[in-house]
Amino acid sequence: MDESEKRISPQNFPSKLTFYVAICWFLAAFGGLMFGYDIGISGGVTAMDDFQIKFFPKVYEKKLHAKENNYCKYDDQYLQLFTSSLYLAALVFSFLASKACDKFGRKPTILIASVFFLCGAALSASAMNVAMLIVGRILLGVGVGFGNEAVPLFLSEIAPVNHRGAVNILFQLFVTIGILFANLVNFAVSKVHPYGWRISLAVAGAPAAGLFIGSLVISETPTSLVERNKLEQGHKTLKKIRGVDNVDAEFNQIRAACEAAKRAKAPFKELMKKSSFPPLIIGISLQIFQQMTGINAIMFYAPVLFQTVGFKNDGSLLSAVITGVVNVVSTVVSVVAVDKLGRKALLLEACVQMFISQVAIGIILHLDLPATGSLTKVEAGAVVFLVCFFVMGFAWSWGPLGWLIPSETFPVETRAAGFAFAVSSNMFFTFVVAQAFLSMMCHMQAYIFFFFAGWIFVMGLFVVFLLPETKGVPIDAMAERVWKKHPVWKKFMD
Ligand SMILES: OC[C@H]1O[C@](O)(CO)[C@@H](O)[C@@H]1O
């Protein structure tokens, strides 16, 4: 602990925001774009008639005859597997990726991700049957597993220290841009019959190719080089990315951090110590809660949801574009607000906003959807508005902070391992929502929205009673200034 006080304050490390670093961010951020594209593309594709006729004819038949039981139109395990399989693969491979990041470095791990992305895009776009389609999604998932572990790590390791928070949010920002891009592509190709869906799936190759080229151009991070004992090369790279000669102070800090990480021989074992529980519980809970807001019910299935409430194909794809725009813009708000308003205020405000939206959507659907088969224009407009209101709240809080907080609360010894747990919790619960939402909607009907509202209520209590504020706290000082002062968590800190 005391060691950190002897170091030069990280705020004083000399650095310029170099053009080279900006290029590296831009290229690596294709990883976020790729992830977002995969999130956003599946909902629109599953809602396309041509796609359903080819792969899920039973779903198509059911849809044609659906009047009364609108909520069950898309209740099909295989259809859901098309979306969810990606996240299961990502979950498994995020652990392998954390090993690859350590052993081979961030750069080759990003390269591996891009190759899987390219293969996955090619296979799913050319699929002749459901098996090819799902194997294609699994390959994309392997890419997501590697990419989501390596890219955020890469971005934050080459960022000048005082930009780390904002850069971390950059990843989420690119995810939201990827989702929007996918929504736009779906909207544009929905009239191309009978293979519009193939274009949607093939366009995923564009960010994948960007990431592939990027992974050849970017430098390995100084941290990763030092970790693998390439000290001289690490020092040289640090000079290059900072654009100044005097990088010794920062370099020494990187070395000290790497040595500390090496001393903790088994980071996963270290994580099981009582004193590691506070950041671990916080990191995992934030990711679980992030998913249980119901965000991905909307991101994956917005077009399907909008069809359920009575929009035609076009209208539902256009509405998904609107929610996509709201998602991007609100994430930008978060970049600015997070260090001014603090984490807790944003998370709490969003709970109120998301709770109101979910309850109001539930009430509208409960009162009117079963009786009439579809909503009136005004009601359908209100549902789109409420979905946007919900997405807005999520995007400036739980979306980015679900990643930011776990990246700033673990001590260096357990940071990578702890973050891997957070990533995999996210993937697991994303999988659960993707696989279960359409069936849950079929069985619970409008009550599904009250179910998510219930989770949001619990999340609010969690923020009030268990989440400490970490705004402005240096990472090395978390234990002293945060955990040991918190009425609940101090009991874990001996
Ligand atoms: O922007 C919404 C997207 O952000 C994530 O929560 C990741 O933080 C995804 O699970 C979701 O689809």
Short mmCIF file of C-alpha atoms and ligand atoms in Angstrom, two decimals:
data_model
loop_
_atom_site.label_atom_id
_atom_site.label_comp_id
_atom_site.label_asym_id
_atom_site.label_seq_id
_atom_site.Cartn_x
_atom_site.Cartn_y
_atom_site.Cartn_z
CA MET A 1 0.00 0.00 0.00
CA ASP A 2 2.66 2.47 1.09
CA GLU A 3 4.65 1.75 -2.03
CA SER A 4 2.08 3.54 -4.13
CA GLU A 5 2.47 6.75 -2.17
CA LYS A 6 6.14 6.92 -3.07
CA ARG A 7 5.42 6.92 -6.77
CA ILE A 8 4.90 10.06 -8.78
CA SER A 9 1.20 10.76 -8.97
CA PRO A 10 -0.16 9.20 -12.16
CA GLN A 11 -1.71 12.56 -13.03
CA ASN A 12 1.84 13.85 -13.47
CA PHE A 13 3.08 11.23 -15.89
CA PRO A 14 4.14 13.21 -18.94
CA SER A 15 2.18 12.31 -22.05
CA LYS A 16 0.66 13.79 -25.17
CA LEU A 17 -2.53 12.54 -26.67
CA THR A 18 -0.67 11.30 -29.75
CA PHE A 19 -2.13 10.68 -33.17
CA TYR A 20 -0.70 7.19 -32.97
CA VAL A 21 -2.66 6.39 -29.79
CA ALA A 22 -5.81 7.76 -31.40
CA ILE A 23 -5.29 5.44 -34.39
CA CYS A 24 -4.73 2.49 -32.06
CA TRP A 25 -7.94 3.26 -30.16
CA PHE A 26 -9.85 3.64 -33.35
CA LEU A 27 -8.66 0.36 -34.76
CA ALA A 28 -9.11 -1.60 -31.56
CA ALA A 29 -12.53 -0.10 -31.08
CA PHE A 30 -13.60 -2.11 -34.13
CA GLY A 31 -13.78 -4.89 -31.54
CA GLY A 32 -16.57 -3.00 -29.77
CA LEU A 33 -18.22 -2.28 -33.11
CA MET A 34 -18.13 -5.96 -33.99
CA PHE A 35 -19.69 -6.98 -30.67
CA GLY A 36 -22.40 -4.34 -31.05
CA TYR A 37 -23.11 -5.39 -34.63
CA ASP A 38 -23.68 -8.97 -33.50
CA ILE A 39 -25.99 -7.80 -30.71
CA GLY A 40 -28.03 -5.59 -33.00
CA ILE A 41 -28.27 -7.76 -36.08
CA SER A 42 -30.05 -10.85 -34.75
CA GLY A 43 -33.34 -9.21 -33.76
CA GLY A 44 -33.98 -7.68 -37.19
CA VAL A 45 -32.91 -10.82 -39.00
CA THR A 46 -35.16 -13.07 -36.91
CA ALA A 47 -38.07 -10.76 -37.68
CA MET A 48 -37.54 -11.03 -41.50
CA ASP A 49 -40.05 -13.23 -43.33
CA ASP A 50 -37.50 -14.67 -45.79
CA PHE A 51 -35.26 -15.74 -42.96
CA GLN A 52 -38.12 -17.37 -41.08
CA ILE A 53 -39.40 -19.18 -44.16
CA LYS A 54 -35.95 -20.62 -44.85
CA PHE A 55 -34.92 -21.66 -41.35
CA PHE A 56 -37.92 -21.49 -39.06
CA PRO A 57 -41.01 -22.26 -41.18
CA LYS A 58 -43.02 -23.25 -38.10
CA VAL A 59 -42.45 -19.83 -36.57
CA TYR A 60 -43.56 -18.22 -39.82
CA GLU A 61 -46.73 -20.33 -39.92
CA LYS A 62 -47.47 -19.46 -36.30
CA LYS A 63 -46.97 -15.78 -37.02
CA LEU A 64 -49.38 -15.87 -39.98
CA HIS A 65 -52.09 -17.33 -37.82
CA ALA A 66 -51.36 -15.34 -34.68
CA LYS A 67 -54.22 -13.13 -33.64
CA GLU A 68 -55.21 -13.70 -30.08
CA ASN A 69 -51.98 -15.03 -28.73
CA ASN A 70 -49.61 -12.39 -30.02
CA TYR A 71 -47.09 -12.85 -27.25
CA CYS A 72 -46.20 -16.35 -28.42
CA LYS A 73 -45.53 -15.57 -32.06
CA TYR A 74 -41.81 -16.11 -31.71
CA ASP A 75 -41.60 -18.59 -28.87
CA ASP A 76 -39.17 -21.09 -30.38
CA GLN A 77 -36.08 -22.50 -28.68
CA TYR A 78 -34.07 -22.79 -31.92
CA LEU A 79 -34.88 -19.26 -32.96
CA GLN A 80 -33.65 -18.09 -29.56
CA LEU A 81 -30.61 -20.32 -29.86
CA PHE A 82 -29.69 -18.43 -33.03
CA THR A 83 -29.27 -15.33 -30.85
CA SER A 84 -28.07 -16.89 -27.60
CA SER A 85 -25.48 -19.43 -28.83
CA LEU A 86 -23.07 -16.59 -29.48
CA TYR A 87 -22.98 -15.61 -25.81
CA LEU A 88 -22.48 -19.15 -24.57
CA ALA A 89 -19.40 -19.46 -26.79
CA ALA A 90 -18.22 -16.03 -25.65
CA LEU A 91 -18.60 -17.08 -22.01
CA VAL A 92 -16.41 -20.15 -22.41
CA PHE A 93 -13.79 -18.40 -24.51
CA SER A 94 -13.46 -15.29 -22.32
CA PHE A 95 -11.55 -17.44 -19.79
CA LEU A 96 -9.29 -18.85 -22.49
CA ALA A 97 -8.85 -15.32 -23.79
CA SER A 98 -7.62 -14.07 -20.43
CA LYS A 99 -4.88 -16.75 -20.61
CA ALA A 100 -4.06 -15.83 -24.23
CA CYS A 101 -3.82 -12.16 -23.26
CA ASP A 102 -1.27 -13.01 -20.56
CA LYS A 103 0.73 -15.51 -22.56
CA PHE A 104 0.80 -14.09 -26.08
CA GLY A 105 -0.21 -10.48 -25.50
CA ARG A 106 -3.19 -8.29 -26.37
CA LYS A 107 -2.29 -7.81 -30.03
CA PRO A 108 -2.32 -11.49 -31.11
CA THR A 109 -5.46 -12.08 -29.03
CA ILE A 110 -7.21 -9.31 -30.97
CA LEU A 111 -5.94 -10.86 -34.21
CA ILE A 112 -7.42 -14.25 -33.19
CA ALA A 113 -10.73 -12.53 -32.40
CA SER A 114 -10.87 -10.93 -35.85
CA VAL A 115 -10.17 -14.22 -37.64
CA PHE A 116 -13.04 -15.91 -35.78
CA PHE A 117 -15.26 -12.93 -36.60
CA LEU A 118 -14.43 -13.22 -40.30
CA CYS A 119 -15.12 -16.98 -40.38
CA GLY A 120 -18.33 -16.56 -38.37
CA ALA A 121 -19.63 -13.82 -40.65
CA ALA A 122 -18.86 -15.87 -43.77
CA LEU A 123 -20.47 -19.03 -42.44
CA SER A 124 -23.64 -17.42 -41.10
CA ALA A 125 -24.17 -15.30 -44.23
CA SER A 126 -23.84 -18.34 -46.50
CA ALA A 127 -25.82 -20.70 -44.24
CA MET A 128 -27.93 -23.33 -46.00
CA ASN A 129 -29.40 -24.82 -42.82
CA VAL A 130 -29.92 -24.08 -39.12
CA ALA A 131 -26.77 -25.97 -38.12
CA MET A 132 -24.54 -23.78 -40.32
CA LEU A 133 -26.29 -20.74 -39.01
CA ILE A 134 -25.69 -21.67 -35.39
CA VAL A 135 -22.08 -22.78 -35.95
CA GLY A 136 -21.54 -19.38 -37.60
CA ARG A 137 -22.95 -17.66 -34.51
CA ILE A 138 -20.73 -19.79 -32.27
CA LEU A 139 -17.63 -18.71 -34.25
CA LEU A 140 -18.72 -15.10 -33.84
CA GLY A 141 -19.13 -15.81 -30.12
CA VAL A 142 -15.57 -17.12 -29.88
CA GLY A 143 -14.51 -13.83 -31.49
CA VAL A 144 -16.55 -11.89 -28.92
CA GLY A 145 -14.95 -13.90 -26.09
CA PHE A 146 -11.44 -13.04 -27.28
CA GLY A 147 -12.29 -9.50 -28.35
CA ASN A 148 -14.19 -8.44 -25.23
CA GLU A 149 -11.36 -9.54 -22.99
CA ALA A 150 -8.49 -8.12 -25.05
CA VAL A 151 -9.91 -4.89 -26.48
CA PRO A 152 -10.97 -3.12 -23.24
CA LEU A 153 -7.67 -4.15 -21.67
CA PHE A 154 -5.78 -2.86 -24.71
CA LEU A 155 -7.69 0.43 -24.77
CA SER A 156 -7.15 1.21 -21.12
CA GLU A 157 -3.50 0.12 -21.10
CA ILE A 158 -2.47 2.49 -23.85
CA ALA A 159 -4.62 5.38 -22.58
CA PRO A 160 -2.82 8.14 -20.66
CA VAL A 161 -3.76 7.45 -17.03
CA ASN A 162 -5.97 10.49 -16.59
CA HIS A 163 -8.10 9.49 -19.61
CA ARG A 164 -8.71 5.92 -18.49
CA GLY A 165 -12.34 6.37 -17.38
CA ALA A 166 -13.39 8.04 -20.60
CA VAL A 167 -11.50 5.52 -22.73
CA ASN A 168 -13.18 2.67 -20.92
CA ILE A 169 -16.53 4.11 -21.90
CA LEU A 170 -15.27 4.37 -25.48
CA PHE A 171 -15.57 0.59 -25.76
CA GLN A 172 -19.22 0.69 -24.73
CA LEU A 173 -19.75 3.66 -27.06
CA PHE A 174 -18.49 1.61 -29.99
CA VAL A 175 -20.74 -1.26 -28.90
CA THR A 176 -23.74 1.06 -29.14
CA ILE A 177 -22.58 2.39 -32.54
CA GLY A 178 -22.30 -1.21 -33.71
CA ILE A 179 -25.87 -1.92 -32.57
CA LEU A 180 -27.12 1.17 -34.41
CA PHE A 181 -25.19 0.26 -37.55
CA ALA A 182 -26.81 -3.20 -37.45
CA ASN A 183 -30.27 -1.68 -37.02
CA LEU A 184 -29.67 0.56 -40.03
CA VAL A 185 -28.43 -2.31 -42.19
CA ASN A 186 -31.47 -4.42 -41.24
CA PHE A 187 -33.76 -1.54 -42.11
CA ALA A 188 -32.02 -0.98 -45.45
CA VAL A 189 -32.02 -4.60 -46.61
CA SER A 190 -35.42 -5.70 -45.35
CA LYS A 191 -36.90 -5.06 -48.79
CA VAL A 192 -34.24 -7.07 -50.60
CA HIS A 193 -35.93 -10.41 -51.21
CA PRO A 194 -35.23 -13.20 -50.61
CA TYR A 195 -31.69 -12.75 -49.32
CA GLY A 196 -31.70 -9.42 -47.44
CA TRP A 197 -30.85 -11.31 -44.26
CA ARG A 198 -27.71 -12.69 -45.93
CA ILE A 199 -26.52 -9.14 -46.54
CA SER A 200 -27.19 -8.27 -42.90
CA LEU A 201 -25.10 -11.19 -41.70
CA ALA A 202 -22.36 -10.66 -44.30
CA VAL A 203 -21.86 -6.97 -43.48
CA ALA A 204 -20.50 -8.17 -40.10
CA GLY A 205 -17.40 -8.94 -42.17
CA ALA A 206 -16.72 -5.18 -42.52
CA PRO A 207 -15.93 -4.39 -38.86
CA ALA A 208 -14.22 -7.80 -38.66
CA ALA A 209 -11.93 -6.86 -41.55
CA GLY A 210 -11.29 -3.48 -39.89
CA LEU A 211 -10.29 -5.26 -36.69
CA PHE A 212 -8.11 -7.71 -38.63
CA ILE A 213 -6.17 -4.93 -40.35
CA GLY A 214 -6.10 -2.98 -37.09
CA SER A 215 -4.62 -5.89 -35.19
CA LEU A 216 -1.70 -5.96 -37.64
CA VAL A 217 -1.06 -2.23 -37.33
CA ILE A 218 -1.40 -1.58 -33.57
CA SER A 219 1.46 -1.89 -31.08
CA GLU A 220 1.48 -4.35 -28.29
CA THR A 221 0.81 -2.57 -24.97
CA PRO A 222 3.79 -1.70 -22.77
CA THR A 223 2.15 -3.56 -19.86
CA SER A 224 1.88 -6.76 -21.86
CA LEU A 225 5.49 -6.48 -23.04
CA VAL A 226 6.76 -5.91 -19.50
CA GLU A 227 4.61 -8.78 -18.24
CA ARG A 228 6.43 -11.03 -20.70
CA ASN A 229 9.86 -9.67 -19.71
CA LYS A 230 10.37 -7.65 -22.91
CA LEU A 231 11.47 -4.64 -20.90
CA GLU A 232 13.41 -2.75 -23.52
CA GLN A 233 10.68 -3.11 -26.11
CA GLY A 234 8.11 -2.06 -23.50
CA HIS A 235 10.06 1.10 -22.72
CA LYS A 236 10.40 1.94 -26.41
CA THR A 237 6.72 1.41 -27.07
CA LEU A 238 5.74 3.56 -24.11
CA LYS A 239 7.86 6.40 -25.51
CA LYS A 240 6.25 6.02 -28.89
CA ILE A 241 2.66 6.02 -27.66
CA ARG A 242 3.15 8.84 -25.15
CA GLY A 243 5.00 11.02 -27.65
CA VAL A 244 7.57 12.15 -25.02
CA ASP A 245 11.01 10.91 -24.01
CA ASN A 246 10.62 11.10 -20.28
CA VAL A 247 8.47 8.06 -19.54
CA ASP A 248 10.57 6.53 -16.78
CA ALA A 249 8.14 7.26 -13.96
CA GLU A 250 5.24 5.61 -15.74
CA PHE A 251 7.43 2.76 -16.91
CA ASN A 252 8.53 2.06 -13.33
CA GLN A 253 4.95 2.05 -12.21
CA ILE A 254 4.05 -0.47 -14.91
CA ARG A 255 6.97 -2.65 -13.81
CA ALA A 256 5.94 -2.43 -10.16
CA ALA A 257 2.36 -3.32 -11.04
CA CYS A 258 3.49 -6.30 -13.13
CA GLU A 259 5.78 -7.52 -10.37
CA ALA A 260 2.97 -7.26 -7.83
CA ALA A 261 0.74 -9.21 -10.19
CA LYS A 262 3.43 -11.90 -10.57
CA ARG A 263 3.88 -12.17 -6.79
CA ALA A 264 0.24 -13.05 -6.47
CA LYS A 265 0.95 -16.36 -8.16
CA ALA A 266 -2.58 -17.59 -8.42
CA PRO A 267 -4.87 -14.61 -9.00
CA PHE A 268 -7.97 -16.81 -9.10
CA LYS A 269 -7.07 -18.22 -5.68
CA GLU A 270 -6.36 -14.72 -4.44
CA LEU A 271 -9.85 -13.74 -5.53
CA MET A 272 -11.35 -16.29 -3.16
CA LYS A 273 -9.88 -14.47 -0.14
CA LYS A 274 -12.34 -12.65 2.07
CA SER A 275 -10.76 -9.28 1.32
CA SER A 276 -11.36 -9.78 -2.42
CA PHE A 277 -15.08 -10.32 -1.93
CA PRO A 278 -16.19 -6.67 -1.95
CA PRO A 279 -14.97 -5.81 -5.48
CA LEU A 280 -15.84 -9.30 -6.71
CA ILE A 281 -19.41 -9.16 -5.42
CA ILE A 282 -19.82 -5.61 -6.72
CA GLY A 283 -18.35 -6.44 -10.16
CA ILE A 284 -20.43 -9.58 -10.68
CA SER A 285 -23.63 -8.03 -9.29
CA LEU A 286 -23.33 -4.99 -11.54
CA GLN A 287 -23.07 -7.23 -14.60
CA ILE A 288 -25.95 -9.49 -13.54
CA PHE A 289 -28.13 -6.49 -12.75
CA GLN A 290 -27.13 -4.82 -16.02
CA GLN A 291 -28.66 -7.73 -17.88
CA MET A 292 -31.68 -8.13 -15.59
CA THR A 293 -32.82 -4.59 -16.40
CA GLY A 294 -34.13 -6.25 -19.56
CA ILE A 295 -31.89 -4.19 -21.88
CA ASN A 296 -31.15 -7.11 -24.15
CA ALA A 297 -34.75 -8.14 -24.35
CA ILE A 298 -34.94 -4.83 -26.18
CA MET A 299 -31.60 -4.83 -28.02
CA PHE A 300 -32.07 -8.35 -29.38
CA TYR A 301 -35.77 -8.44 -29.84
CA ALA A 302 -36.90 -4.83 -30.34
CA PRO A 303 -38.13 -5.49 -33.90
CA VAL A 304 -39.91 -8.63 -32.72
CA LEU A 305 -41.34 -6.78 -29.75
CA PHE A 306 -42.54 -3.93 -31.93
CA GLN A 307 -44.17 -6.46 -34.27
CA THR A 308 -45.82 -8.05 -31.27
CA VAL A 309 -47.50 -4.78 -30.38
CA GLY A 310 -48.77 -4.46 -33.92
CA PHE A 311 -46.17 -2.66 -36.07
CA LYS A 312 -45.59 -3.92 -39.60
CA ASN A 313 -42.13 -5.15 -40.52
CA ASP A 314 -40.86 -1.75 -41.69
CA GLY A 315 -42.23 0.15 -38.74
CA SER A 316 -40.68 -2.25 -36.28
CA LEU A 317 -37.24 -2.07 -37.92
CA LEU A 318 -37.44 1.72 -38.03
CA SER A 319 -38.38 1.84 -34.35
CA ALA A 320 -35.33 -0.28 -33.59
CA VAL A 321 -33.21 2.33 -35.42
CA ILE A 322 -34.71 5.04 -33.19
CA THR A 323 -33.84 3.17 -29.99
CA GLY A 324 -30.36 2.60 -31.45
CA VAL A 325 -29.82 6.34 -31.89
CA VAL A 326 -31.00 7.05 -28.35
CA ASN A 327 -28.58 4.40 -27.10
CA VAL A 328 -25.56 6.01 -28.79
CA VAL A 329 -26.38 9.59 -27.83
CA SER A 330 -27.03 8.72 -24.19
CA THR A 331 -23.76 6.82 -23.94
CA VAL A 332 -21.98 10.00 -25.05
CA VAL A 333 -23.74 11.82 -22.18
CA SER A 334 -22.24 9.30 -19.81
CA VAL A 335 -18.67 10.04 -20.96
CA VAL A 336 -19.15 13.60 -19.79
CA ALA A 337 -21.33 12.98 -16.73
CA VAL A 338 -19.57 10.08 -15.04
CA ASP A 339 -16.73 12.04 -13.46
CA LYS A 340 -18.91 15.05 -12.65
CA LEU A 341 -22.07 13.53 -11.16
CA GLY A 342 -20.47 10.36 -9.86
CA ARG A 343 -21.35 6.70 -10.37
CA LYS A 344 -24.05 6.30 -7.72
CA ALA A 345 -26.12 9.28 -8.78
CA LEU A 346 -26.22 8.10 -12.40
CA LEU A 347 -27.08 4.51 -11.47
CA LEU A 348 -29.85 5.56 -9.09
CA GLU A 349 -31.42 8.10 -11.41
CA ALA A 350 -31.45 5.46 -14.13
CA CYS A 351 -33.17 2.95 -11.83
CA VAL A 352 -36.06 5.39 -11.36
CA GLN A 353 -36.25 6.08 -15.10
CA MET A 354 -36.09 2.41 -16.09
CA PHE A 355 -38.56 1.35 -13.39
CA ILE A 356 -41.15 3.86 -14.60
CA SER A 357 -40.67 2.74 -18.23
CA GLN A 358 -40.99 -0.99 -17.55
CA VAL A 359 -44.05 -0.56 -15.34
CA ALA A 360 -45.74 1.76 -17.85
CA ILE A 361 -45.04 -0.61 -20.79
CA GLY A 362 -46.39 -3.49 -18.70
CA ILE A 363 -49.57 -1.57 -17.87
CA ILE A 364 -50.24 -0.54 -21.49
CA LEU A 365 -49.72 -4.07 -22.79
CA HIS A 366 -51.64 -5.66 -19.94
CA LEU A 367 -54.67 -3.46 -20.37
CA ASP A 368 -54.89 -3.46 -24.14
CA LEU A 369 -52.89 -6.07 -25.97
CA PRO A 370 -54.76 -9.30 -25.18
CA ALA A 371 -58.15 -7.83 -25.94
CA THR A 372 -57.51 -6.14 -29.27
CA GLY A 373 -54.69 -8.17 -30.82
CA SER A 374 -52.75 -5.00 -31.53
CA LEU A 375 -52.37 -1.61 -29.92
CA THR A 376 -53.83 1.64 -31.20
CA LYS A 377 -51.42 3.99 -32.98
CA VAL A 378 -51.19 6.22 -29.93
CA GLU A 379 -50.47 3.31 -27.61
CA ALA A 380 -47.87 1.81 -29.95
CA GLY A 381 -46.21 5.24 -30.17
CA ALA A 382 -46.23 5.41 -26.38
CA VAL A 383 -44.52 2.01 -26.20
CA VAL A 384 -41.77 3.18 -28.57
CA PHE A 385 -41.35 6.36 -26.50
CA LEU A 386 -41.14 4.38 -23.26
CA VAL A 387 -38.62 1.96 -24.76
CA CYS A 388 -36.48 4.97 -25.74
CA PHE A 389 -36.86 6.46 -22.26
CA PHE A 390 -35.72 3.15 -20.81
CA VAL A 391 -32.75 2.81 -23.18
CA MET A 392 -31.71 6.40 -22.43
CA GLY A 393 -31.50 5.70 -18.70
CA PHE A 394 -29.62 2.45 -19.23
CA ALA A 395 -27.15 3.92 -21.68
CA TRP A 396 -25.85 6.68 -19.45
CA SER A 397 -25.51 4.46 -16.41
CA TRP A 398 -25.66 0.69 -16.11
CA GLY A 399 -24.38 0.15 -19.67
CA PRO A 400 -20.96 1.80 -19.35
CA LEU A 401 -20.63 1.64 -15.57
CA GLY A 402 -21.15 -2.11 -15.57
CA TRP A 403 -17.70 -2.22 -17.20
CA LEU A 404 -16.07 0.84 -15.68
CA ILE A 405 -16.61 0.01 -12.00
CA PRO A 406 -15.17 -3.54 -12.15
CA SER A 407 -12.16 -2.14 -14.00
CA GLU A 408 -11.38 0.37 -11.24
CA THR A 409 -12.18 -1.47 -8.01
CA PHE A 410 -9.87 -4.52 -8.05
CA PRO A 411 -6.30 -4.20 -6.79
CA VAL A 412 -3.68 -4.86 -9.45
CA GLU A 413 -3.04 -8.45 -8.29
CA THR A 414 -6.54 -9.59 -9.09
CA ARG A 415 -7.60 -7.07 -11.70
CA ALA A 416 -7.44 -9.25 -14.84
CA ALA A 417 -8.92 -12.31 -13.13
CA GLY A 418 -11.64 -10.25 -11.44
CA PHE A 419 -12.49 -8.55 -14.70
CA ALA A 420 -12.72 -11.95 -16.44
CA PHE A 421 -15.38 -12.94 -13.87
CA ALA A 422 -17.28 -9.74 -14.59
CA VAL A 423 -17.11 -10.32 -18.38
CA SER A 424 -18.26 -13.91 -18.07
CA SER A 425 -21.13 -13.01 -15.73
CA ASN A 426 -22.24 -10.53 -18.37
CA MET A 427 -22.05 -13.18 -21.10
CA PHE A 428 -23.88 -15.79 -19.02
CA PHE A 429 -26.79 -13.52 -18.18
CA THR A 430 -26.89 -12.15 -21.71
CA PHE A 431 -27.23 -15.78 -22.83
CA VAL A 432 -30.01 -16.41 -20.31
CA VAL A 433 -32.02 -13.39 -21.42
CA ALA A 434 -31.47 -14.19 -25.12
CA GLN A 435 -32.55 -17.79 -24.67
CA ALA A 436 -35.47 -17.18 -22.34
CA PHE A 437 -37.04 -13.83 -23.21
CA LEU A 438 -39.35 -14.86 -26.05
CA SER A 439 -40.59 -17.92 -24.10
CA MET A 440 -41.02 -15.85 -20.95
CA MET A 441 -42.97 -13.27 -22.91
CA CYS A 442 -45.19 -16.06 -24.26
CA HIS A 443 -45.94 -17.40 -20.76
CA MET A 444 -45.90 -14.24 -18.68
CA GLN A 445 -47.30 -11.89 -21.33
CA ALA A 446 -47.23 -8.27 -20.15
CA TYR A 447 -46.09 -9.40 -16.68
CA ILE A 448 -42.58 -9.91 -18.08
CA PHE A 449 -42.15 -6.13 -17.90
CA PHE A 450 -43.16 -6.12 -14.23
CA PHE A 451 -40.61 -8.89 -13.70
CA PHE A 452 -37.83 -6.64 -15.02
CA ALA A 453 -39.23 -3.71 -12.99
CA GLY A 454 -38.89 -5.89 -9.86
CA TRP A 455 -35.20 -6.44 -10.61
CA ILE A 456 -34.70 -2.72 -11.17
CA PHE A 457 -36.22 -2.00 -7.76
CA VAL A 458 -33.77 -4.41 -6.11
CA MET A 459 -30.92 -2.79 -8.06
CA GLY A 460 -31.88 0.59 -6.63
CA LEU A 461 -31.62 -0.79 -3.09
CA PHE A 462 -28.27 -2.36 -3.98
CA VAL A 463 -26.91 1.01 -5.12
CA VAL A 464 -28.15 2.80 -2.00
CA PHE A 465 -26.91 0.29 0.56
CA LEU A 466 -24.02 -1.63 -0.97
CA LEU A 467 -22.37 0.33 -3.73
CA PRO A 468 -19.64 2.73 -2.60
CA GLU A 469 -18.86 5.85 -4.64
CA THR A 470 -15.58 5.44 -6.51
CA LYS A 471 -15.52 8.74 -8.39
CA GLY A 472 -12.11 10.37 -8.12
CA VAL A 473 -10.60 7.64 -5.93
CA PRO A 474 -7.14 6.52 -7.20
CA ILE A 475 -7.15 2.78 -7.92
CA ASP A 476 -4.37 2.08 -5.45
CA ALA A 477 -6.29 3.76 -2.64
CA MET A 478 -9.57 1.80 -3.01
CA ALA A 479 -9.00 -0.43 0.01
CA GLU A 480 -8.21 2.42 2.39
CA ARG A 481 -10.61 5.04 1.14
CA VAL A 482 -13.53 2.93 0.02
CA TRP A 483 -13.83 -0.61 1.36
CA LYS A 484 -12.49 -0.01 4.86
CA LYS A 485 -14.85 2.93 5.34
CA HIS A 486 -18.01 1.25 4.08
CA PRO A 487 -20.39 0.04 6.85
CA VAL A 488 -20.93 -3.37 5.19
CA TRP A 489 -17.71 -4.04 3.28
CA LYS A 490 -15.35 -3.02 6.09
CA LYS A 491 -16.23 -6.34 7.79
CA PHE A 492 -14.43 -8.14 4.95
CA MET A 493 -11.27 -6.08 5.22
CA ASP A 494 -8.92 -7.18 7.99
O1 LIG B 1 -26.04 -0.90 -25.34
C1 LIG B 1 -26.61 -2.08 -24.87
C2 LIG B 1 -25.62 -3.17 -24.81
O2 LIG B 1 -24.68 -2.94 -23.82
C3 LIG B 1 -24.45 -4.14 -23.09
O3 LIG B 1 -25.18 -4.09 -21.90
C4 LIG B 1 -23.01 -4.28 -22.81
O4 LIG B 1 -22.63 -3.37 -21.82
C5 LIG B 1 -24.99 -5.22 -23.92
O5 LIG B 1 -25.30 -6.39 -23.20
C6 LIG B 1 -26.18 -4.52 -24.49
O6 LIG B 1 -26.68 -5.16 -25.59
#
